[in-house]
């Protein structure tokens, strides 16, 4: 039941985002670097990493890159992203896609790595070519610096 509800919600979000395309911000290339997180709302006793060493590139709404997940494992992500300028300096964003590197979606049970669904919402403050933002996923907030080209 929860999987079907999650899938329907994901489809609704994607439909809403694609219908709002004309209001999106357009930066040709964005370099994502760093990534520091804070977890909540579930057992965090096995969280071993909150410095994620993100290195990712985003080009015209498509993001791909590397990060070290919260359990210390090398992981990779691919997302479709949408951004909206709220003011000259403030923007919001959402992304949906997949990641690889967790042994369960989300968590660790020492099995082989899986491909897991991924979704994120964020807000950022941009000055010049640098943006500092907070991105939120279920149970985690991530501070993320970006460089816009």
XYZ file of N, CA, C and O in Angstrom:
596
model
N 0.829 -1.201 0.000
C 0.000 0.000 0.000
C 0.869 1.260 0.000
O 0.611 2.181 -0.744
N 1.929 1.275 0.871
C 2.787 2.454 0.950
C 3.561 2.667 -0.351
O 3.773 3.792 -0.770
N 3.977 1.571 -1.008
C 4.716 1.693 -2.266
C 3.834 2.335 -3.316
O 4.253 3.236 -4.033
N 2.575 1.892 -3.408
C 1.635 2.454 -4.388
C 1.367 3.927 -4.085
O 1.349 4.757 -4.985
N 1.177 4.272 -2.819
C 0.968 5.662 -2.431
C 2.189 6.506 -2.779
O 2.052 7.601 -3.337
N 3.400 6.000 -2.482
C 4.625 6.713 -2.823
C 4.765 6.916 -4.317
O 5.141 7.986 -4.788
N 4.455 5.882 -5.096
C 4.535 5.973 -6.557
C 3.544 7.006 -7.082
O 3.883 7.831 -7.931
N 2.308 6.989 -6.584
C 1.298 7.956 -7.027
C 1.699 9.383 -6.663
O 1.509 10.313 -7.449
N 2.263 9.564 -5.480
C 2.727 10.884 -5.070
C 3.864 11.355 -5.964
O 3.887 12.512 -6.405
N 4.806 10.476 -6.258
C 5.919 10.807 -7.154
C 5.393 11.220 -8.531
O 5.827 12.219 -9.095
N 4.450 10.483 -9.079
C 3.873 10.821 -10.386
C 3.187 12.189 -10.347
O 3.315 12.985 -11.281
N 2.462 12.481 -9.269
C 1.791 13.768 -9.147
C 2.798 14.913 -9.083
O 2.608 15.961 -9.719
N 3.879 14.733 -8.341
C 4.912 15.767 -8.231
C 5.569 15.999 -9.587
O 5.751 17.143 -10.016
N 5.919 14.921 -10.293
C 6.547 15.061 -11.611
C 5.607 15.773 -12.567
O 6.018 16.682 -13.304
N 4.330 15.418 -12.580
C 3.360 16.075 -13.449
C 3.243 17.557 -13.121
O 3.253 18.414 -14.026
N 3.168 17.903 -11.847
C 3.096 19.303 -11.433
C 4.340 20.072 -11.852
O 4.255 21.173 -12.397
N 5.508 19.498 -11.634
C 6.756 20.184 -11.960
C 6.908 20.406 -13.463
O 7.332 21.464 -13.901
N 6.567 19.420 -14.264
C 6.711 19.586 -15.708
C 5.681 20.561 -16.261
O 5.927 21.216 -17.265
N 4.540 20.704 -15.609
C 3.546 21.667 -16.081
C 3.946 23.097 -15.745
O 3.417 24.043 -16.316
N 4.903 23.293 -14.844
C 5.364 24.619 -14.436
C 6.669 25.012 -15.119
O 7.331 25.950 -14.700
N 7.040 24.335 -16.177
C 8.344 24.540 -16.818
C 8.679 25.987 -17.153
O 9.815 26.402 -16.980
N 7.762 26.826 -17.662
C 8.159 28.183 -18.055
C 8.660 29.073 -16.925
O 9.333 30.052 -17.182
N 8.391 28.751 -15.667
C 8.819 29.619 -14.569
C 10.136 29.163 -13.943
O 10.580 29.723 -12.968
N 10.769 28.170 -14.516
C 11.984 27.624 -13.918
C 13.206 28.478 -14.198
O 13.323 29.091 -15.241
N 14.125 28.468 -13.254
C 15.408 29.137 -13.428
C 16.271 28.305 -14.370
O 16.155 27.098 -14.408
N 17.152 28.955 -15.133
C 18.012 28.211 -16.054
C 19.466 28.605 -15.848
O 19.896 29.657 -16.279
N 20.205 27.774 -15.135
C 21.651 27.872 -15.078
C 22.157 26.702 -15.908
O 21.747 25.573 -15.700
N 23.027 26.960 -16.851
C 23.467 25.892 -17.743
C 24.191 24.776 -16.998
O 23.948 23.608 -17.251
N 25.110 25.105 -16.079
C 25.838 24.067 -15.349
C 25.998 24.484 -13.904
O 26.361 25.624 -13.612
N 25.735 23.544 -12.992
C 25.884 23.779 -11.557
C 26.759 22.664 -10.992
O 26.483 21.482 -11.200
N 27.811 23.050 -10.289
C 28.697 22.098 -9.630
C 28.301 22.014 -8.154
O 28.301 23.023 -7.453
N 27.934 20.816 -7.697
C 27.562 20.577 -6.302
C 28.798 20.039 -5.588
O 29.394 19.055 -6.039
N 29.181 20.667 -4.485
C 30.369 20.252 -3.736
C 30.029 20.180 -2.247
O 29.249 20.969 -1.743
N 30.649 19.250 -1.533
C 30.429 19.159 -0.092
C 29.162 18.400 0.244
O 28.761 17.476 -0.456
N 28.489 18.798 1.299
C 27.269 18.161 1.757
C 27.404 17.705 3.192
O 28.117 16.749 3.479
N 26.745 18.391 4.112
C 26.778 18.060 5.537
C 25.351 17.876 6.001
O 24.485 18.699 5.703
N 25.077 16.808 6.747
C 23.691 16.454 7.052
C 23.402 16.378 8.546
O 24.300 16.272 9.370
N 22.106 16.397 8.841
C 21.589 16.162 10.193
C 20.388 15.234 10.040
O 19.468 15.530 9.265
N 20.405 14.104 10.734
C 19.349 13.106 10.635
C 18.387 13.213 11.809
O 18.774 13.622 12.892
N 17.136 12.804 11.620
C 16.135 12.823 12.673
C 15.019 11.823 12.342
O 14.917 11.358 11.210
N 14.194 11.523 13.331
C 12.952 10.793 13.119
C 13.060 9.282 12.975
O 12.068 8.620 12.731
N 14.246 8.722 13.086
C 14.411 7.274 13.054
C 15.666 6.929 13.837
O 16.397 7.809 14.250
N 15.918 5.655 14.030
C 17.089 5.227 14.792
C 18.351 5.623 14.038
O 18.639 5.107 12.962
N 19.091 6.566 14.593
C 20.305 7.057 13.936
C 21.573 6.476 14.568
O 22.667 6.948 14.276
N 21.431 5.433 15.380
C 22.593 4.889 16.081
C 23.632 4.292 15.126
O 24.805 4.231 15.464
N 23.204 3.871 13.936
C 24.173 3.298 12.995
C 24.608 4.299 11.915
O 25.311 3.928 10.984
N 24.220 5.570 12.053
C 24.693 6.615 11.139
C 26.151 6.887 11.496
O 26.473 7.242 12.627
N 27.046 6.711 10.538
C 28.472 6.891 10.803
C 29.068 8.089 10.079
O 30.226 8.425 10.284
N 28.269 8.742 9.236
C 28.823 9.815 8.411
C 27.801 10.926 8.202
O 26.669 10.656 7.791
N 28.179 12.145 8.494
C 27.342 13.305 8.183
C 28.110 14.326 7.348
O 27.717 15.466 7.215
N 29.234 13.908 6.763
C 30.024 14.723 5.832
C 30.100 13.928 4.537
O 30.874 12.985 4.426
N 29.310 14.284 3.552
C 29.016 13.402 2.430
C 29.921 13.524 1.211
O 29.755 12.779 0.252
N 30.855 14.447 1.221
C 31.847 14.544 0.134
C 31.194 14.531 -1.243
O 31.646 13.839 -2.160
N 30.124 15.286 -1.391
C 29.387 15.338 -2.662
C 30.251 15.972 -3.746
O 30.889 17.004 -3.535
N 30.242 15.368 -4.907
C 30.803 15.960 -6.115
C 29.878 15.554 -7.249
O 29.824 14.385 -7.637
N 29.103 16.535 -7.723
C 28.091 16.247 -8.736
C 27.970 17.415 -9.698
O 28.254 18.555 -9.341
N 27.530 17.110 -10.882
C 27.269 18.127 -11.883
C 25.809 18.116 -12.266
O 25.197 17.050 -12.381
N 25.259 19.303 -12.442
C 23.874 19.458 -12.869
C 23.876 20.285 -14.144
O 24.391 21.397 -14.167
N 23.330 19.730 -15.209
C 23.302 20.422 -16.489
C 21.870 20.476 -16.999
O 21.260 19.432 -17.263
N 21.340 21.700 -17.076
C 19.980 21.942 -17.581
C 18.941 21.010 -16.974
O 18.117 20.433 -17.671
N 19.024 20.844 -15.672
C 18.014 20.072 -14.957
C 18.290 18.590 -14.809
O 17.419 17.851 -14.356
N 19.471 18.143 -15.170
C 19.839 16.738 -14.972
C 21.094 16.689 -14.125
O 22.103 17.288 -14.472
N 21.021 15.966 -13.002
C 22.105 15.923 -12.036
C 22.649 14.498 -11.931
O 21.877 13.539 -11.879
N 23.963 14.371 -11.910
C 24.603 13.070 -11.690
C 25.864 13.300 -10.878
O 26.557 14.299 -11.061
N 26.169 12.375 -9.970
C 27.384 12.542 -9.199
C 27.583 11.499 -8.124
O 26.841 10.528 -8.010
N 28.605 11.750 -7.331
C 29.083 10.874 -6.271
C 28.780 11.491 -4.907
O 28.804 12.707 -4.741
N 28.533 10.645 -3.910
C 28.505 11.066 -2.511
C 28.820 9.860 -1.637
O 28.688 8.719 -2.052
N 29.291 10.147 -0.428
C 29.483 9.094 0.570
C 28.235 9.092 1.432
O 27.901 10.109 2.052
N 27.496 7.992 1.447
C 26.215 7.999 2.153
C 26.392 8.026 3.671
O 27.508 8.031 4.180
N 25.291 8.060 4.368
C 25.305 8.231 5.820
C 25.905 7.045 6.562
O 26.157 7.121 7.758
N 26.129 5.957 5.854
C 26.715 4.764 6.457
C 28.158 4.564 6.018
O 28.749 3.519 6.241
N 28.724 5.577 5.335
C 30.117 5.546 4.935
C 30.398 4.820 3.633
O 31.553 4.571 3.306
N 29.351 4.479 2.862
C 29.539 3.756 1.603
C 29.568 4.709 0.414
O 28.804 5.685 0.367
N 30.424 4.413 -0.565
C 30.428 5.162 -1.811
C 29.081 4.985 -2.496
O 28.572 3.864 -2.592
N 28.514 6.089 -2.960
C 27.186 6.060 -3.571
C 27.155 7.003 -4.767
O 27.955 7.935 -4.858
N 26.196 6.775 -5.649
C 26.043 7.578 -6.858
C 24.582 7.961 -7.015
O 23.693 7.197 -6.617
N 24.334 9.135 -7.596
C 22.960 9.605 -7.761
C 22.752 10.125 -9.174
O 23.672 10.645 -9.809
N 21.511 9.989 -9.638
C 21.062 10.565 -10.900
C 19.669 11.100 -10.639
O 18.800 10.370 -10.152
N 19.456 12.399 -10.921
C 18.155 13.008 -10.679
C 17.772 13.960 -11.806
O 18.641 14.558 -12.441
N 16.469 14.130 -11.983
C 15.923 15.207 -12.791
C 15.552 16.293 -11.804
O 14.879 16.033 -10.804
N 16.027 17.512 -12.027
C 15.786 18.601 -11.080
C 15.006 19.735 -11.731
O 15.073 19.936 -12.943
N 14.273 20.458 -10.901
C 13.557 21.660 -11.324
C 13.873 22.763 -10.328
O 13.918 22.519 -9.127
N 14.097 23.978 -10.822
C 14.427 25.128 -9.974
C 13.524 26.305 -10.322
O 13.197 26.511 -11.490
N 13.194 27.086 -9.295
C 12.398 28.301 -9.487
C 13.067 29.447 -8.748
O 13.413 29.308 -7.571
N 13.227 30.570 -9.412
C 13.721 31.779 -8.745
C 12.554 32.429 -8.028
O 11.547 32.769 -8.654
N 12.701 32.622 -6.727
C 11.693 33.316 -5.935
C 11.998 34.809 -5.945
O 11.109 35.633 -6.133
N 13.254 35.155 -5.713
C 13.749 36.520 -5.847
C 15.053 36.434 -6.635
O 15.441 35.347 -7.077
N 15.743 37.541 -6.767
C 17.027 37.536 -7.462
C 18.030 36.591 -6.798
O 18.865 35.988 -7.461
N 17.927 36.433 -5.472
C 18.900 35.628 -4.733
C 18.371 34.311 -4.176
O 19.156 33.446 -3.808
N 17.065 34.159 -4.083
C 16.484 32.977 -3.447
C 15.834 32.087 -4.498
O 15.084 32.565 -5.343
N 16.147 30.781 -4.421
C 15.530 29.822 -5.332
C 15.069 28.592 -4.554
O 15.563 28.298 -3.461
N 14.104 27.894 -5.110
C 13.669 26.609 -4.581
C 13.945 25.550 -5.635
O 14.126 25.858 -6.814
N 13.964 24.296 -5.194
C 14.225 23.211 -6.142
C 13.597 21.920 -5.652
O 13.339 21.748 -4.465
N 13.339 21.028 -6.593
C 12.942 19.661 -6.289
C 13.677 18.753 -7.264
O 14.068 19.184 -8.359
N 13.877 17.520 -6.868
C 14.505 16.542 -7.739
C 13.970 15.152 -7.461
O 13.622 14.832 -6.325
N 13.859 14.355 -8.514
C 13.464 12.958 -8.381
C 14.402 12.113 -9.229
O 14.854 12.545 -10.290
N 14.722 10.933 -8.740
C 15.622 10.064 -9.487
C 15.944 8.812 -8.712
O 15.076 8.226 -8.057
N 17.221 8.415 -8.772
C 17.654 7.183 -8.121
C 19.072 7.346 -7.597
O 19.815 8.214 -8.050
N 19.409 6.513 -6.625
C 20.791 6.449 -6.148
C 21.207 4.991 -6.016
O 20.369 4.089 -5.964
N 22.507 4.791 -5.972
C 23.078 3.454 -5.836
C 24.143 3.508 -4.752
O 25.002 4.383 -4.780
N 24.071 2.597 -3.783
C 25.090 2.568 -2.748
C 24.581 2.150 -1.387
O 25.362 1.748 -0.534
N 23.260 2.230 -1.154
C 22.688 1.754 0.100
C 22.434 0.253 -0.025
O 22.152 -0.243 -1.115
N 22.492 -0.480 1.088
C 22.221 -1.909 1.020
C 20.753 -2.222 1.267
O 20.314 -3.341 1.024
N 20.002 -1.260 1.761
C 18.536 -1.287 1.726
C 18.135 0.137 1.402
O 18.905 1.073 1.580
N 16.937 0.319 0.929
C 16.481 1.665 0.580
C 15.757 2.252 1.783
O 14.591 1.995 1.949
N 16.213 2.959 2.605
C 17.456 3.552 3.021
C 17.896 2.906 4.281
O 17.100 2.719 5.167
N 19.148 2.606 4.391
C 19.696 1.971 5.563
C 20.749 0.967 5.170
O 21.142 0.886 4.030
N 21.198 0.199 6.141
C 22.239 -0.786 5.903
C 21.849 -2.101 6.562
O 21.367 -2.116 7.684
N 22.051 -3.192 5.836
C 21.870 -4.517 6.435
C 22.974 -5.467 5.971
O 22.833 -6.673 6.050
N 24.074 -4.884 5.455
C 25.260 -5.635 5.044
C 25.022 -6.576 3.871
O 25.746 -7.530 3.676
N 23.987 -6.318 3.080
C 23.776 -7.094 1.861
C 24.405 -6.337 0.687
O 25.103 -5.351 0.879
N 24.146 -6.793 -0.519
C 24.706 -6.104 -1.681
C 24.032 -4.750 -1.869
O 22.937 -4.496 -1.363
N 24.680 -3.874 -2.624
C 24.157 -2.529 -2.841
C 22.953 -2.568 -3.779
O 22.850 -3.439 -4.637
N 22.045 -1.611 -3.592
C 20.808 -1.540 -4.358
C 20.682 -0.216 -5.093
O 21.294 0.782 -4.716
N 19.830 -0.209 -6.105
C 19.378 1.032 -6.726
C 18.088 1.410 -6.019
O 17.154 0.606 -5.937
N 18.050 2.638 -5.472
C 16.918 3.087 -4.669
C 16.322 4.361 -5.248
O 17.047 5.184 -5.798
N 15.003 4.568 -5.083
C 14.414 5.836 -5.508
C 14.950 6.969 -4.652
O 15.340 6.762 -3.505
N 14.971 8.162 -5.202
C 15.492 9.327 -4.499
C 14.606 10.527 -4.810
O 14.133 10.675 -5.946
N 14.360 11.344 -3.831
C 13.610 12.587 -4.012
C 14.150 13.608 -3.023
O 14.557 13.267 -1.912
N 14.167 14.873 -3.425
C 14.724 15.931 -2.594
C 14.007 17.238 -2.890
O 13.570 17.479 -4.026
N 13.852 18.072 -1.868
C 13.317 19.432 -2.027
C 14.298 20.381 -1.350
O 14.914 20.021 -0.342
N 14.470 21.565 -1.906
C 15.446 22.471 -1.322
C 15.133 23.936 -1.512
O 14.261 24.317 -2.290
N 15.887 24.723 -0.784
C 15.846 26.178 -0.913
C 17.289 26.663 -0.819
O 18.085 26.094 -0.071
N 17.624 27.674 -1.595
C 18.986 28.172 -1.591
C 19.066 29.673 -1.699
O 18.116 30.336 -2.145
N 20.201 30.224 -1.278
C 20.479 31.649 -1.361
C 21.723 31.817 -2.226
O 22.787 31.281 -1.900
N 21.585 32.559 -3.321
C 22.662 32.692 -4.298
C 23.199 34.114 -4.311
O 22.451 35.081 -4.382
N 24.539 34.220 -4.227
C 25.235 35.495 -4.378
C 26.313 35.279 -5.437
O 27.198 34.446 -5.254
N 26.226 36.016 -6.531
C 27.157 35.800 -7.624
C 26.971 34.413 -8.192
O 25.873 34.024 -8.561
N 28.047 33.646 -8.220
C 27.985 32.281 -8.758
C 27.872 31.213 -7.673
O 27.802 30.029 -7.977
N 27.837 31.615 -6.403
C 27.808 30.654 -5.300
C 26.420 30.640 -4.664
O 25.837 31.680 -4.382
N 25.922 29.432 -4.430
C 24.634 29.247 -3.777
C 24.831 28.350 -2.563
O 25.508 27.327 -2.649
N 24.260 28.749 -1.443
C 24.261 27.934 -0.224
C 22.824 27.524 0.030
O 21.932 28.371 0.017
N 22.604 26.230 0.236
C 21.229 25.775 0.368
C 21.044 24.666 1.370
O 22.000 24.055 1.850
N 19.788 24.410 1.658
C 19.363 23.300 2.493
C 18.457 22.429 1.624
O 17.503 22.908 1.033
N 18.792 21.150 1.563
C 17.957 20.185 0.847
C 17.413 19.210 1.880
O 18.099 18.847 2.834
N 16.169 18.774 1.690
C 15.502 17.903 2.652
C 15.039 16.633 1.947
O 14.452 16.687 0.865
N 15.346 15.512 2.580
C 14.855 14.192 2.199
C 14.180 13.627 3.437
O 14.369 14.157 4.535
N 13.425 12.542 3.315
C 12.807 11.972 4.516
C 13.856 11.645 5.585
O 14.789 10.891 5.347
N 13.728 12.298 6.737
C 14.607 12.020 7.863
C 15.967 12.682 7.844
O 16.790 12.409 8.703
N 16.227 13.582 6.879
C 17.548 14.204 6.812
C 17.470 15.582 6.161
O 16.710 15.799 5.225
N 18.249 16.514 6.705
C 18.451 17.831 6.086
C 19.929 17.924 5.728
O 20.793 17.505 6.498
N 20.217 18.457 4.528
C 21.587 18.483 4.019
C 21.940 19.911 3.624
O 21.220 20.532 2.840
N 23.039 20.440 4.162
C 23.583 21.731 3.758
C 24.429 21.507 2.515
O 25.328 20.668 2.520
N 24.138 22.228 1.427
C 24.800 21.969 0.162
C 25.278 23.245 -0.525
O 24.473 24.078 -0.921
N 26.558 23.434 -0.686
C 27.057 24.547 -1.506
C 27.057 24.156 -2.994
O 27.259 22.996 -3.341
N 26.810 25.168 -3.844
C 26.793 24.972 -5.299
C 27.537 26.122 -5.955
O 27.517 27.249 -5.456
N 28.144 25.827 -7.100
C 28.782 26.863 -7.923
C 28.086 26.866 -9.276
O 28.022 25.841 -9.946
N 27.541 28.011 -9.651
C 26.772 28.148 -10.897
C 27.663 28.705 -11.999
O 28.367 29.699 -11.791
N 27.600 28.094 -13.179
C 28.364 28.555 -14.344
C 27.428 28.960 -15.463
O 26.321 28.512 -15.554
